[in-house]
Amino acid sequence: MVQVHRYPEGTRVVIRRGRLPMDPDTVGRAGIVLRHDDSVPDRYLVQLDGEPGARRFSEDELLLPGHELHATGSGS
């Protein structure tokens, strides 16, 4: 079975608060999806703008730019 990811590699995303605890300084930051984490479903490796390394985020922590105002289910 082929898994289709909501955010393909190379997609620009904005970080939002999801269901898991996270560093509050990352909320609202933008970055690019580098790859999908095949070992954990719905996990993405994202390089945030201005950072040399990448961080892991769950799918519910990512939004397309411009959709921040329309996001629901912020988890807070």
C-alpha positions as YAML, in Angstrom:
chain: A
units: angstrom
residues:
- id: 1
  name: MET
  ca: [0.00, 0.00, 0.00]
- id: 2
  name: VAL
  ca: [1.29, 3.45, -0.92]
- id: 3
  name: GLN
  ca: [1.21, 6.07, 1.82]
- id: 4
  name: VAL
  ca: [0.34, 9.58, 0.67]
- id: 5
  name: HIS
  ca: [1.75, 12.33, 2.84]
- id: 6
  name: ARG
  ca: [-0.16, 15.57, 3.40]
- id: 7
  name: TYR
  ca: [3.06, 17.58, 3.10]
- id: 8
  name: PRO
  ca: [5.37, 16.35, 0.31]
- id: 9
  name: GLU
  ca: [9.11, 16.86, 0.52]
- id: 10
  name: GLY
  ca: [10.02, 20.43, -0.39]
- id: 11
  name: THR
  ca: [6.76, 21.91, 0.93]
- id: 12
  name: ARG
  ca: [6.94, 25.20, 2.86]
- id: 13
  name: VAL
  ca: [5.21, 24.86, 6.24]
- id: 14
  name: VAL
  ca: [4.51, 26.90, 9.37]
- id: 15
  name: ILE
  ca: [4.72, 25.33, 12.83]
- id: 16
  name: ARG
  ca: [1.67, 25.37, 15.09]
- id: 17
  name: ARG
  ca: [0.90, 23.85, 18.48]
- id: 18
  name: GLY
  ca: [-0.19, 20.23, 18.15]
- id: 19
  name: ARG
  ca: [-1.30, 17.53, 20.56]
- id: 20
  name: LEU
  ca: [2.20, 16.85, 21.93]
- id: 21
  name: PRO
  ca: [4.27, 19.20, 24.13]
- id: 22
  name: MET
  ca: [6.70, 21.32, 22.14]
- id: 23
  name: ASP
  ca: [9.12, 24.21, 22.41]
- id: 24
  name: PRO
  ca: [6.87, 27.30, 22.37]
- id: 25
  name: ASP
  ca: [9.56, 29.24, 20.47]
- id: 26
  name: THR
  ca: [8.94, 27.11, 17.39]
- id: 27
  name: VAL
  ca: [5.24, 28.06, 17.08]
- id: 28
  name: GLY
  ca: [4.75, 30.39, 14.12]
- id: 29
  name: ARG
  ca: [8.15, 29.68, 12.57]
- id: 30
  name: ALA
  ca: [8.42, 28.64, 8.94]
- id: 31
  name: GLY
  ca: [10.51, 25.95, 7.32]
- id: 32
  name: ILE
  ca: [10.67, 23.34, 4.60]
- id: 33
  name: VAL
  ca: [9.85, 19.61, 4.72]
- id: 34
  name: LEU
  ca: [13.08, 17.70, 4.04]
- id: 35
  name: ARG
  ca: [11.67, 14.19, 4.24]
- id: 36
  name: HIS
  ca: [9.17, 11.93, 5.91]
- id: 37
  name: ASP
  ca: [10.16, 9.84, 8.90]
- id: 38
  name: ASP
  ca: [9.47, 6.30, 7.67]
- id: 39
  name: SER
  ca: [10.00, 4.83, 11.15]
- id: 40
  name: VAL
  ca: [7.12, 6.82, 12.71]
- id: 41
  name: PRO
  ca: [3.88, 7.47, 10.80]
- id: 42
  name: ASP
  ca: [2.84, 11.12, 10.39]
- id: 43
  name: ARG
  ca: [6.29, 12.47, 11.34]
- id: 44
  name: TYR
  ca: [8.21, 14.92, 9.19]
- id: 45
  name: LEU
  ca: [11.78, 16.15, 9.22]
- id: 46
  name: VAL
  ca: [11.63, 19.95, 8.83]
- id: 47
  name: GLN
  ca: [14.45, 22.48, 8.51]
- id: 48
  name: LEU
  ca: [13.29, 25.73, 10.10]
- id: 49
  name: ASP
  ca: [14.39, 28.96, 8.45]
- id: 50
  name: GLY
  ca: [17.73, 30.13, 9.85]
- id: 51
  name: GLU
  ca: [18.66, 26.78, 11.42]
- id: 52
  name: PRO
  ca: [21.41, 24.51, 10.09]
- id: 53
  name: GLY
  ca: [19.83, 21.27, 11.31]
- id: 54
  name: ALA
  ca: [16.42, 19.66, 11.06]
- id: 55
  name: ARG
  ca: [13.73, 18.91, 13.64]
- id: 56
  name: ARG
  ca: [10.97, 16.28, 13.76]
- id: 57
  name: PHE
  ca: [7.34, 17.40, 13.81]
- id: 58
  name: SER
  ca: [4.06, 15.51, 13.74]
- id: 59
  name: GLU
  ca: [1.56, 16.20, 10.98]
- id: 60
  name: ASP
  ca: [-0.78, 18.09, 13.32]
- id: 61
  name: GLU
  ca: [2.03, 20.56, 14.09]
- id: 62
  name: LEU
  ca: [2.35, 21.68, 10.45]
- id: 63
  name: LEU
  ca: [0.33, 24.11, 8.35]
- id: 64
  name: LEU
  ca: [0.66, 25.54, 4.88]
- id: 65
  name: PRO
  ca: [1.70, 29.23, 4.94]
- id: 66
  name: GLY
  ca: [-1.36, 31.50, 4.95]
- id: 67
  name: HIS
  ca: [-3.54, 28.94, 6.76]
- id: 68
  name: GLU
  ca: [-2.53, 30.00, 10.28]
- id: 69
  name: LEU
  ca: [-5.63, 32.14, 10.81]
- id: 70
  name: HIS
  ca: [-7.94, 29.32, 9.71]
- id: 71
  name: ALA
  ca: [-6.41, 26.56, 11.85]
- id: 72
  name: THR
  ca: [-8.67, 24.67, 14.22]
- id: 73
  name: GLY
  ca: [-7.91, 22.16, 16.91]
- id: 74
  name: SER
  ca: [-4.84, 23.93, 18.21]
- id: 75
  name: GLY
  ca: [-4.57, 21.52, 21.12]
- id: 76
  name: SER
  ca: [-4.26, 24.25, 23.73]
...
